[in-house]
PDB file of C-alpha atoms and ligand atoms in Angstrom:
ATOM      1  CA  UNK A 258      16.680 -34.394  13.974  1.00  0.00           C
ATOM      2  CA  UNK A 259      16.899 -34.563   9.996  1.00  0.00           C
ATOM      3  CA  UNK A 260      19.424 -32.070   8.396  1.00  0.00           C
ATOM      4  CA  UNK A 261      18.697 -31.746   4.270  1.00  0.00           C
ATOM      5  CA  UNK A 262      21.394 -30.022   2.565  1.00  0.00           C
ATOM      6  CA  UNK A 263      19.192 -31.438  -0.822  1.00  0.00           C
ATOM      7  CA  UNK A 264      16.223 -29.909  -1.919  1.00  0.00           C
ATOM      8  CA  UNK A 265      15.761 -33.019  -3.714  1.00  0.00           C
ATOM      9  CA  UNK A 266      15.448 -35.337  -0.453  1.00  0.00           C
ATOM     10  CA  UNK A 267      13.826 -32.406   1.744  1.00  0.00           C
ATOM     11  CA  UNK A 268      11.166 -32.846  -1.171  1.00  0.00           C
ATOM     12  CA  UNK A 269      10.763 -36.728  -0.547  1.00  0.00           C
ATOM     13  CA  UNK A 270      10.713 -36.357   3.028  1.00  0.00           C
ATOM     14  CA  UNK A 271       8.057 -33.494   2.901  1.00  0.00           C
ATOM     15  CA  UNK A 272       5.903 -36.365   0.562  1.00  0.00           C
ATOM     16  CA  UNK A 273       6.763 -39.068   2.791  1.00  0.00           C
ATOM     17  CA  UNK A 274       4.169 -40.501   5.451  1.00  0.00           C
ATOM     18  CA  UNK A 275       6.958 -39.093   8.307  1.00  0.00           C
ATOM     19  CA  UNK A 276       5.035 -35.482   7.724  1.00  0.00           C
ATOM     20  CA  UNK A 277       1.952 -36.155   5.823  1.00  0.00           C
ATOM     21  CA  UNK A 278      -1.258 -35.177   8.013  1.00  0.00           C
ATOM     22  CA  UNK A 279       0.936 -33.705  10.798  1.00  0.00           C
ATOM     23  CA  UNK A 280       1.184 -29.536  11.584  1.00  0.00           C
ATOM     24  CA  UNK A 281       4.360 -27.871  10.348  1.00  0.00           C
ATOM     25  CA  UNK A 282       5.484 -24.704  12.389  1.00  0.00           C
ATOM     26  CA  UNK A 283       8.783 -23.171  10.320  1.00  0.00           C
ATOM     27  CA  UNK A 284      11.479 -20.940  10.975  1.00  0.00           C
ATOM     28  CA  UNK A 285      13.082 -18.918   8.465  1.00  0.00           C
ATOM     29  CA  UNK A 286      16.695 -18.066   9.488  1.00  0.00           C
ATOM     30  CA  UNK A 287      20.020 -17.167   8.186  1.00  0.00           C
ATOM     31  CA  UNK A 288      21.901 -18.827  10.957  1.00  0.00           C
ATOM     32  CA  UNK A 289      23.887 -17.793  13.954  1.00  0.00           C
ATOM     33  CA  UNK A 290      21.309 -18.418  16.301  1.00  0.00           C
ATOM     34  CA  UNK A 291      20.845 -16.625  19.615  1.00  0.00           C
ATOM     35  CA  UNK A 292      17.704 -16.877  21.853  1.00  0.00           C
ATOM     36  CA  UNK A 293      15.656 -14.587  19.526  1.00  0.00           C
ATOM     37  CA  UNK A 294      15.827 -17.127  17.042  1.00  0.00           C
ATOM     38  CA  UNK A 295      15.162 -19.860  20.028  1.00  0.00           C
ATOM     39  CA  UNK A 296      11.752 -17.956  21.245  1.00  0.00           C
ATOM     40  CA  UNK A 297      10.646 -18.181  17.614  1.00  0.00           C
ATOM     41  CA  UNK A 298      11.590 -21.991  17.996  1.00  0.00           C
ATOM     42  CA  UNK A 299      10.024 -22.809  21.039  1.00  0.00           C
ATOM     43  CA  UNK A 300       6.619 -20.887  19.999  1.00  0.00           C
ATOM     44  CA  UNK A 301       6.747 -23.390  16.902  1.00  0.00           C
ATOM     45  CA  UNK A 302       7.373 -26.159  18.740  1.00  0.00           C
ATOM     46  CA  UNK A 303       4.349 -25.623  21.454  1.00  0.00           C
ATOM     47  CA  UNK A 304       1.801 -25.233  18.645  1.00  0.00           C
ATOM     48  CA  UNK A 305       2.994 -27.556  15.772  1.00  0.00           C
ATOM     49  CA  UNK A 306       3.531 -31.239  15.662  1.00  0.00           C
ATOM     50  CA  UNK A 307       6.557 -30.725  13.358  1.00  0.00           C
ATOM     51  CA  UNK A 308       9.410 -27.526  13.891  1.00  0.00           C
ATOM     52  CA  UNK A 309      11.182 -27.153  10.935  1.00  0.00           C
ATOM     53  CA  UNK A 310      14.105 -24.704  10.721  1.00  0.00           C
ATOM     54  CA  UNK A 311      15.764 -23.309   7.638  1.00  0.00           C
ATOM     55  CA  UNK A 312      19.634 -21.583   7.698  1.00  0.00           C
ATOM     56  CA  UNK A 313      20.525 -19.783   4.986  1.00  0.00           C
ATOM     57  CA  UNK A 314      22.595 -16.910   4.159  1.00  0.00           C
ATOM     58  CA  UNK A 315      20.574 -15.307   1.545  1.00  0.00           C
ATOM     59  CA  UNK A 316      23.185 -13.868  -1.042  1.00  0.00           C
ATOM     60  CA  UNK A 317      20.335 -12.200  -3.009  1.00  0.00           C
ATOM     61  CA  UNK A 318      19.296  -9.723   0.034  1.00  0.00           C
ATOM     62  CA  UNK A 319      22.855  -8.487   0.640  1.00  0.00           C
ATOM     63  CA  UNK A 320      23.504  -5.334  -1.375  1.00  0.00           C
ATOM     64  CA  UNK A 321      26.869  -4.716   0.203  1.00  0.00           C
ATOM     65  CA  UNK A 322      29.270  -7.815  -0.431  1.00  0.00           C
ATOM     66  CA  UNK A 323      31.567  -6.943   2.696  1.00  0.00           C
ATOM     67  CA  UNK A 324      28.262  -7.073   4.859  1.00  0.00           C
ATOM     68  CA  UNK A 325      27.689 -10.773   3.264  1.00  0.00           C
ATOM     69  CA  UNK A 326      31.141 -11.812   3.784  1.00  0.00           C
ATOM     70  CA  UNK A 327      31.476 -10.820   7.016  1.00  0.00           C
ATOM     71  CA  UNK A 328      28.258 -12.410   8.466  1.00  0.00           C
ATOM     72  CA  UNK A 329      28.583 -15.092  11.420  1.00  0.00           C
ATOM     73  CA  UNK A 330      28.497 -18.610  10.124  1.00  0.00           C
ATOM     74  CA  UNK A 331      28.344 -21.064  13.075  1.00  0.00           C
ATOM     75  CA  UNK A 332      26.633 -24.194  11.629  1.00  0.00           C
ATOM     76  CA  UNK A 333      27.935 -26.857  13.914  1.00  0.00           C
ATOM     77  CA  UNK A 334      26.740 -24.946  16.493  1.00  0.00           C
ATOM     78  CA  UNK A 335      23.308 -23.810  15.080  1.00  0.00           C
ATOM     79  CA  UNK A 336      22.518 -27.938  14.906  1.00  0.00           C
ATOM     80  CA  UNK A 337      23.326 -28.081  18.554  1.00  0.00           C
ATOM     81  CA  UNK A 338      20.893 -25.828  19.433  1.00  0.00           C
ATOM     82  CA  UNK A 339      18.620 -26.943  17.191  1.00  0.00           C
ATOM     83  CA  UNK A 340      18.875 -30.309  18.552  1.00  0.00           C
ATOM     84  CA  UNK A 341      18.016 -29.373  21.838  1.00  0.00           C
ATOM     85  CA  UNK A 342      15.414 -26.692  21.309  1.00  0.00           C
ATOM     86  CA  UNK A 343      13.441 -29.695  19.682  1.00  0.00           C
ATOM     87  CA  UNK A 344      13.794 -29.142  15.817  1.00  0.00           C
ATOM     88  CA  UNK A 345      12.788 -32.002  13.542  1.00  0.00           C
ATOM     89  CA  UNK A 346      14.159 -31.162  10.646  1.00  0.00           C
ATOM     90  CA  UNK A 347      16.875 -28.625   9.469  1.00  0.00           C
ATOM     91  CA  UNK A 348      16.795 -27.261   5.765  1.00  0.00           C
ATOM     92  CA  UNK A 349      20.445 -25.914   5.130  1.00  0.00           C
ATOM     93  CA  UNK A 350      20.880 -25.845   1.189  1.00  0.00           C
ATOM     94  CA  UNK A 351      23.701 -24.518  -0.954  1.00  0.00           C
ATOM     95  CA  UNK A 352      23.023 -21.318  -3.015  1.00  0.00           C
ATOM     96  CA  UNK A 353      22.702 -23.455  -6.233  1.00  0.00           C
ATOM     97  CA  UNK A 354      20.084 -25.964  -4.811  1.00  0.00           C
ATOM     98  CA  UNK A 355      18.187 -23.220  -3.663  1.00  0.00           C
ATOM     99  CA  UNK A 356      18.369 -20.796  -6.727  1.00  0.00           C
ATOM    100  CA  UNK A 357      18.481 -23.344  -9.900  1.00  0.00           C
ATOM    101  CA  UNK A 358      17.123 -20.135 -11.775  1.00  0.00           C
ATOM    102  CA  UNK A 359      19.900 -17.851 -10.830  1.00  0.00           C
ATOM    103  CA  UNK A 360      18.085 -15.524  -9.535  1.00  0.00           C
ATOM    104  CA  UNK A 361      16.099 -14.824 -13.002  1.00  0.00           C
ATOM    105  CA  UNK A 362      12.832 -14.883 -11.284  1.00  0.00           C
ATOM    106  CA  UNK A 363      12.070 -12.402  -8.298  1.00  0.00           C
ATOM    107  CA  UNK A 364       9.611 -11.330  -6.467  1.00  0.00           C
ATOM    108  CA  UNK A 365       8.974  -7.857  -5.564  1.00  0.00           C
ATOM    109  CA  UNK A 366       6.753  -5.499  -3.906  1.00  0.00           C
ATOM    110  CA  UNK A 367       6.354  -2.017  -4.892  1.00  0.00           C
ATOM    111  CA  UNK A 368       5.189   0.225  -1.949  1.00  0.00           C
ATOM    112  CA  UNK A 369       6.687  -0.537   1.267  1.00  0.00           C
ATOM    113  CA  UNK A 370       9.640  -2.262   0.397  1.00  0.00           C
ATOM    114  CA  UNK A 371      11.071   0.833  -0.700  1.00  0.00           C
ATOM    115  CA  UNK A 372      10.911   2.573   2.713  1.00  0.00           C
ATOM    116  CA  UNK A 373      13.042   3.063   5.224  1.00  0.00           C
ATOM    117  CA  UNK A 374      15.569  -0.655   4.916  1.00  0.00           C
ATOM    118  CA  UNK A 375      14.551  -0.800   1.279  1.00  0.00           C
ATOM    119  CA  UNK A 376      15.371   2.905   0.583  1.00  0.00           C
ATOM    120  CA  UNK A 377      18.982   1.726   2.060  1.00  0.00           C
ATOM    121  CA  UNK A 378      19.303  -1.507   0.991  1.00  0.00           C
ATOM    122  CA  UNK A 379      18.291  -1.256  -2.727  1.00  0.00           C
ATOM    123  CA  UNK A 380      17.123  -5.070  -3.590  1.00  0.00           C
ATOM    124  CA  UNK A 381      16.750  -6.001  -0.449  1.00  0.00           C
ATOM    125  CA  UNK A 382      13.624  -6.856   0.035  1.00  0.00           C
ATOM    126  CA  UNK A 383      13.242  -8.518  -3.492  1.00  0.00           C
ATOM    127  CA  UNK A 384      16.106 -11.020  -2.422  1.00  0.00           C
ATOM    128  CA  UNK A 385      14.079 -11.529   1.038  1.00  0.00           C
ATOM    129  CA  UNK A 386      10.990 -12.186  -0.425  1.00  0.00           C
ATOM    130  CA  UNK A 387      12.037 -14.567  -3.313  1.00  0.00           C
ATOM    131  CA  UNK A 388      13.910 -16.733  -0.639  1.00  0.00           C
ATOM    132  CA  UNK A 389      10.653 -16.598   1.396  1.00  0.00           C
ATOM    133  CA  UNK A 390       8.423 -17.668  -1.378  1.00  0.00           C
ATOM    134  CA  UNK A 391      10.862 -20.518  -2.484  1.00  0.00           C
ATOM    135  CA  UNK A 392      11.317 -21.666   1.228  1.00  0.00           C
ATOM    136  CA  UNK A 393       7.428 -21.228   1.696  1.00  0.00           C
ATOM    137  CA  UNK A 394       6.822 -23.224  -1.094  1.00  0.00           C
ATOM    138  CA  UNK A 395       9.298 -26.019   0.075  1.00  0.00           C
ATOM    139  CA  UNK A 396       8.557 -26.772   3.298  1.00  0.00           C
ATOM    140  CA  UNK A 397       4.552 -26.234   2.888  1.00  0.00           C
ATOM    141  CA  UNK A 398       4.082 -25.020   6.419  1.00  0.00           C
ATOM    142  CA  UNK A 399       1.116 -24.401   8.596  1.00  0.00           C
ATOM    143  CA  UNK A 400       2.398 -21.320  10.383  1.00  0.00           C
ATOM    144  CA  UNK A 401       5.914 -19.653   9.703  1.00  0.00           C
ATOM    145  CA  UNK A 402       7.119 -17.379  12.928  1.00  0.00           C
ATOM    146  CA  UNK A 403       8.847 -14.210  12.044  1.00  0.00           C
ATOM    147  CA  UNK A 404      10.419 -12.036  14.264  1.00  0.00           C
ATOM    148  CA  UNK A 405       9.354  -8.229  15.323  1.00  0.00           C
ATOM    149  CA  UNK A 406      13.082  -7.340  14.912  1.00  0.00           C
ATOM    150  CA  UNK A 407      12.299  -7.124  11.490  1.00  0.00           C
ATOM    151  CA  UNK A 408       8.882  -5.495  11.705  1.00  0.00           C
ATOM    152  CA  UNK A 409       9.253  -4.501   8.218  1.00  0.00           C
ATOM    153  CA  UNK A 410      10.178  -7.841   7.201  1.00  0.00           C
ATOM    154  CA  UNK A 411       7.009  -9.285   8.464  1.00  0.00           C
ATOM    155  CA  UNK A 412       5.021  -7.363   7.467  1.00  0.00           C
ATOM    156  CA  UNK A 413       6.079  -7.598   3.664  1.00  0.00           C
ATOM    157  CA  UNK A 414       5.749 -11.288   4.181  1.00  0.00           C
ATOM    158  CA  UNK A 415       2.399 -11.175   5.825  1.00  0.00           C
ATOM    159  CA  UNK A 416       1.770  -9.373   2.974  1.00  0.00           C
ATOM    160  CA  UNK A 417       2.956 -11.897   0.433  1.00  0.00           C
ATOM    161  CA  UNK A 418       1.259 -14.507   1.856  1.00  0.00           C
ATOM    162  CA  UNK A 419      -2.211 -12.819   1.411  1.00  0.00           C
ATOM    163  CA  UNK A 420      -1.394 -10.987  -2.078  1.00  0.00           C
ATOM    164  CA  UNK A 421      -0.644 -14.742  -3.251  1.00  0.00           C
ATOM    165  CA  UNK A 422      -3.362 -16.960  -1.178  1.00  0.00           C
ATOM    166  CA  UNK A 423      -0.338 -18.851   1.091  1.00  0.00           C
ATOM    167  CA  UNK A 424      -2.039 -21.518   3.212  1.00  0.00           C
ATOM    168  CA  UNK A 425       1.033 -20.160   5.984  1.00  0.00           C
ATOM    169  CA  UNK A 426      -0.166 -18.263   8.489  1.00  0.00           C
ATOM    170  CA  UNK A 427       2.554 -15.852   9.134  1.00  0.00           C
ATOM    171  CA  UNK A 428       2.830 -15.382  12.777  1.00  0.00           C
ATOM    172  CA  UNK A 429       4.629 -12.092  14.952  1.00  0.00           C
ATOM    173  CA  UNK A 430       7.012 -13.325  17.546  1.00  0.00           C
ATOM    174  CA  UNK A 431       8.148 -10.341  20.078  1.00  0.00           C
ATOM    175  CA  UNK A 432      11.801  -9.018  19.796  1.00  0.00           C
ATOM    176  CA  UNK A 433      14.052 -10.480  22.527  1.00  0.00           C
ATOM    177  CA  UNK A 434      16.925  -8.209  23.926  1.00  0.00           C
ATOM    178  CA  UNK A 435      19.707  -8.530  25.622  1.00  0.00           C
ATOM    179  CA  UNK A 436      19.725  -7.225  29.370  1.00  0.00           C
ATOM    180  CA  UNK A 437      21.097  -3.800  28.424  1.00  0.00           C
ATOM    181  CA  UNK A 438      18.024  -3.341  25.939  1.00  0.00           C
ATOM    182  CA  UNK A 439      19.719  -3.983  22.579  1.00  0.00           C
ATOM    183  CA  UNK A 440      18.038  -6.058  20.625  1.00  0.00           C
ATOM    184  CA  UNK A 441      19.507  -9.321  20.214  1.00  0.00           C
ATOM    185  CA  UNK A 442      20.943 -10.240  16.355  1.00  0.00           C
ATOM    186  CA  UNK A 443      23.580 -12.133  14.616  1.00  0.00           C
ATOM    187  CA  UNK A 444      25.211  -9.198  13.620  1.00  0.00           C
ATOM    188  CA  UNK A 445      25.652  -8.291  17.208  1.00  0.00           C
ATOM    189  CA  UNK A 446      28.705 -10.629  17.594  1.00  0.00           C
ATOM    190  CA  UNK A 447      30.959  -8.197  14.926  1.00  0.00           C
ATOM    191  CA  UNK A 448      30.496  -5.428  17.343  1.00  0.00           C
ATOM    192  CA  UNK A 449      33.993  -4.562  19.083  1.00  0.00           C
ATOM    193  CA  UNK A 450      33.461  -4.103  23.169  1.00  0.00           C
ATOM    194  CA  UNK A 451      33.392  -0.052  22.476  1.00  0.00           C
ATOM    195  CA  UNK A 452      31.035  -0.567  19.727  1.00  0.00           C
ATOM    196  CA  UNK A 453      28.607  -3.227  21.813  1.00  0.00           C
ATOM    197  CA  UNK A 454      29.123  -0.456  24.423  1.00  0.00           C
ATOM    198  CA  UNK A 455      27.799   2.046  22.663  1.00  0.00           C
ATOM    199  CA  UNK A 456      24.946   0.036  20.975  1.00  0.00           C
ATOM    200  CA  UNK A 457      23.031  -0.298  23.998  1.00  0.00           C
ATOM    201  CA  UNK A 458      21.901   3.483  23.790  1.00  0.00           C
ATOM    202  CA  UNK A 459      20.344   3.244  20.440  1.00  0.00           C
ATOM    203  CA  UNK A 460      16.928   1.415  22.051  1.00  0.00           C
ATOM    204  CA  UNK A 461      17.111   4.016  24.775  1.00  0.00           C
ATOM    205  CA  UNK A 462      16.904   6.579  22.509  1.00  0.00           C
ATOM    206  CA  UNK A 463      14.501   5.023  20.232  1.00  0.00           C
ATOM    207  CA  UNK A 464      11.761   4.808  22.946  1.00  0.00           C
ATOM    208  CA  UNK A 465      12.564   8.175  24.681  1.00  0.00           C
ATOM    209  CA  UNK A 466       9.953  10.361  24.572  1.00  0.00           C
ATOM    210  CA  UNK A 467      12.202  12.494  22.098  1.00  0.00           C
ATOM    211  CA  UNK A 468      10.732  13.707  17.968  1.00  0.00           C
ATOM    212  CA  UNK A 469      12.747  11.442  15.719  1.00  0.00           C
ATOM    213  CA  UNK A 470      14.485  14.167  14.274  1.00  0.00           C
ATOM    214  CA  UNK A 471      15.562  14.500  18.047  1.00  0.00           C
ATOM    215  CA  UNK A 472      16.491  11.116  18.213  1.00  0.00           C
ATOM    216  CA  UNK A 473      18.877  11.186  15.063  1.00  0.00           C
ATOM    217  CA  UNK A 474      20.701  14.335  16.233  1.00  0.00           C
ATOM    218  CA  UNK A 475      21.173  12.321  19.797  1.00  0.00           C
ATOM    219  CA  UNK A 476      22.621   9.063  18.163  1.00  0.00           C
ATOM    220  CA  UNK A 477      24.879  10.944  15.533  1.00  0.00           C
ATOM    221  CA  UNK A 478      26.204  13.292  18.543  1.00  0.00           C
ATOM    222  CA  UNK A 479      27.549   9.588  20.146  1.00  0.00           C
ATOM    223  CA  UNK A 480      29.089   8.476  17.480  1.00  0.00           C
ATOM    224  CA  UNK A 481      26.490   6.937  15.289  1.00  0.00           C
ATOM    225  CA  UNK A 482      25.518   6.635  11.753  1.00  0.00           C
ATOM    226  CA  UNK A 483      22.248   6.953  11.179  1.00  0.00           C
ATOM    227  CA  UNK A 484      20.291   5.587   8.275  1.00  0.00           C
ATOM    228  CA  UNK A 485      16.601   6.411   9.182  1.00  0.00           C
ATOM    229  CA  UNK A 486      14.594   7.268  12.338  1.00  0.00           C
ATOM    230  CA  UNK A 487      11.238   7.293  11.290  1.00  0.00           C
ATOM    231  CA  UNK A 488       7.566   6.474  12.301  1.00  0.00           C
ATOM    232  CA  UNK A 489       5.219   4.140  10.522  1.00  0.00           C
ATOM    233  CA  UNK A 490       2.747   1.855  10.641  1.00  0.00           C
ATOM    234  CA  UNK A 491       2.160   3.038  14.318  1.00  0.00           C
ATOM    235  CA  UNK A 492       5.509   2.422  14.504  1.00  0.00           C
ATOM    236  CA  UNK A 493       8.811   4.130  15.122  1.00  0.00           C
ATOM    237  CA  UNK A 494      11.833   2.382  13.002  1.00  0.00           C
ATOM    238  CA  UNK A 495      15.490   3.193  13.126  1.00  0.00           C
ATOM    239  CA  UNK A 496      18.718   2.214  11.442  1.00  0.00           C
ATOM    240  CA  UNK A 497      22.175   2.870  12.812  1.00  0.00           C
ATOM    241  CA  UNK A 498      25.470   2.116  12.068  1.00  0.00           C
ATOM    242  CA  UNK A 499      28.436   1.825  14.704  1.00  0.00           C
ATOM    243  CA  UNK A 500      31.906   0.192  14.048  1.00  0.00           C
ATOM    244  CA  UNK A 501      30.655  -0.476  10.514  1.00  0.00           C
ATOM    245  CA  UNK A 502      27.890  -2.676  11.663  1.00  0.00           C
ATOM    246  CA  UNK A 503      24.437  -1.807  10.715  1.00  0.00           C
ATOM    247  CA  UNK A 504      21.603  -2.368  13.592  1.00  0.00           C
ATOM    248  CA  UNK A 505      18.023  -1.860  13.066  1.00  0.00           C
ATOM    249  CA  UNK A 506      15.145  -1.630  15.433  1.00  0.00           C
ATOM    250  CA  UNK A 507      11.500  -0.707  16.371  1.00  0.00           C
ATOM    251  CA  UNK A 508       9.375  -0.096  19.284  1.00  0.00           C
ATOM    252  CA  UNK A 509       5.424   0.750  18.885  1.00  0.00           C
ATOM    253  CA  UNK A 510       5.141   4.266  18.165  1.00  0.00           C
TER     254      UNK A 510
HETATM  255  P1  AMP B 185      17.769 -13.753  10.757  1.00  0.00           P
HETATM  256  O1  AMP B 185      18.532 -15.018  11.018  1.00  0.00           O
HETATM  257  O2  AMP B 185      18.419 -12.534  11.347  1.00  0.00           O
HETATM  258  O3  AMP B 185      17.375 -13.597   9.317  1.00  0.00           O
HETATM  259  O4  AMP B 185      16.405 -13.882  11.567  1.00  0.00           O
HETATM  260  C1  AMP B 185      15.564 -14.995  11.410  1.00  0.00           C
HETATM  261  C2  AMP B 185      14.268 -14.732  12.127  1.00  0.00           C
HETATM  262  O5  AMP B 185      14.530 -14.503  13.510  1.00  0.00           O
HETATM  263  C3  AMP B 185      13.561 -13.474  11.607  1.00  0.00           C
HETATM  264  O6  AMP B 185      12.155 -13.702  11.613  1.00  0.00           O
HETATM  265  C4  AMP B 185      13.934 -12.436  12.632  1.00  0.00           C
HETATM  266  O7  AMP B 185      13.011 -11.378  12.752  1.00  0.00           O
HETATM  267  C5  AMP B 185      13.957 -13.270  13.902  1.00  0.00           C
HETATM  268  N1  AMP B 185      14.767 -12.607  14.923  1.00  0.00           N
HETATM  269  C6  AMP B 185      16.033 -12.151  14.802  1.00  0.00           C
HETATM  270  N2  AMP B 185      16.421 -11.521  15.931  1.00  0.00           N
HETATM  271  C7  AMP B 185      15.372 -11.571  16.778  1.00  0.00           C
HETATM  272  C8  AMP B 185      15.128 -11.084  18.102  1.00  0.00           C
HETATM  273  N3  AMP B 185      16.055 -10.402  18.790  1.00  0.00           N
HETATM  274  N4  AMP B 185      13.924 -11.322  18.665  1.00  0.00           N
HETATM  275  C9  AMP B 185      12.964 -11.994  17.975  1.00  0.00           C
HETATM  276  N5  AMP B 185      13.123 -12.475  16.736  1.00  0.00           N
HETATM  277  C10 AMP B 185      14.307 -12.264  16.135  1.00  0.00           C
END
């Protein structure tokens, strides 16, 4: 397994007779991985010749500083796993290699992306998609998996990629959760064991039956914050906050 910390040498290996002519499947992370991240892995690696990962903690799709300090880096770790789930190359640049603008171009999109995370999160989705585009644009892939975690998320990048003519197919990869229901996430490991004990009710509640005005009331009478319960896109989204760690989900509406 390669691991470019250059953009500069990722670039001369992406040119170099190693990749030309064979299929690229990529995964966009931020790190942290747990077997969400793996399924998207594995579904790369059974229908590309090449898996390519990416880990990086996108500064410009934090609007909360504490939030960006405080997420999970494990990187030693993430190359084990990487390593044995098959990965043939690992992008893992600094900020600066990554952003050599500064963040002076951005992309942005103006009708989704400021619903529901983006009505929260102000910027957020312009960092996301910028870091997309560059990363897109890097590594040249054939398909790039995306999780339904984030159903928002993909579907502003699915988006992209046909606003802009991408040759990546963007490609769904079902959420993975933890026994209990709760969706699995990086985040999740910042929980304290009465928050993670708690957390476990918000998918319940999300695919009850319930209105999800109904829904709110239920999570904020246990403790919660809630951000947003809402339905979309055939849909139902939610945003919670427990122990001062935010966790989204969605089940089909
Ligand atoms: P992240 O590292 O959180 O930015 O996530 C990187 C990719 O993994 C995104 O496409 C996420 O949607 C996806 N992902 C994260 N958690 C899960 C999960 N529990 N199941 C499936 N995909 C996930």
């Amino acid at each position: 397994m390669r691991v470019f910390e250059s953009v500069r040498e990722w670039r001369e290996f992406r040119r170099s007779g190693e990749v030309a002519g064979r299929s690229i499947g990529f995964v966009p992370t931020m790190g942290a991985l747990h077997e969400g991240h793996l399924s998207l892995l594995q579904r790369a690696r059974r229908e590309n010749e090449l898996v390519v990962l990416s880990i990086f903690v996108n500064p410009t799709q934090f609007n909360d500083p504490g939030d960006l300090k405080a997420y999970p880096r494990t990187l030693e770790r993430d190359l084990e796993r990487a390593r044995e789930a098959g990965v043939d190359a690992v992008l893992c640049p600094e900020f600066a290699e990554l952003y050599p603008d500064a963040y002076r171009y951005k992309l942005s999109e103006a009708s989704l992306s400021q619903l529901l995370c983006g009505r929260h999160r102000p910027g957020h989705f312009d960092g996301v998609l910028t870091v997309v585009m560059k990363l897109f644009m890097l590594v040249r892939a054939d398909r790039a998996y995306f999780g339904e975690k984030d159903y928002q998320q993909y579907l502003l990048v699915k988006g992209m990629a046909e606003a802009f003519f991408l040759e990546t197919g963007v490609v769904p990869c079902q959420t993975v959760r933890e026994s209990d229901g709760l969706a699995m996430s990086s985040r999740n490991t910042l929980l304290s064991p009465e928050a993670r004990g708690l957390a476990k009710t918000f998918p319940g509640e999300l695919s009850s039956g319930k209105s999800p005005d109904q829904v709110a009331a239920a999570l904020l009478e246990q403790g919660f914050e809630v951000d947003y319960i809402e339905e979309r896109e055939g849909r139902r989204f939610g945003a919670v906050r427990i122990g001062g760690v935010r966790l989204i989900d969605n089940v089909r509406a």
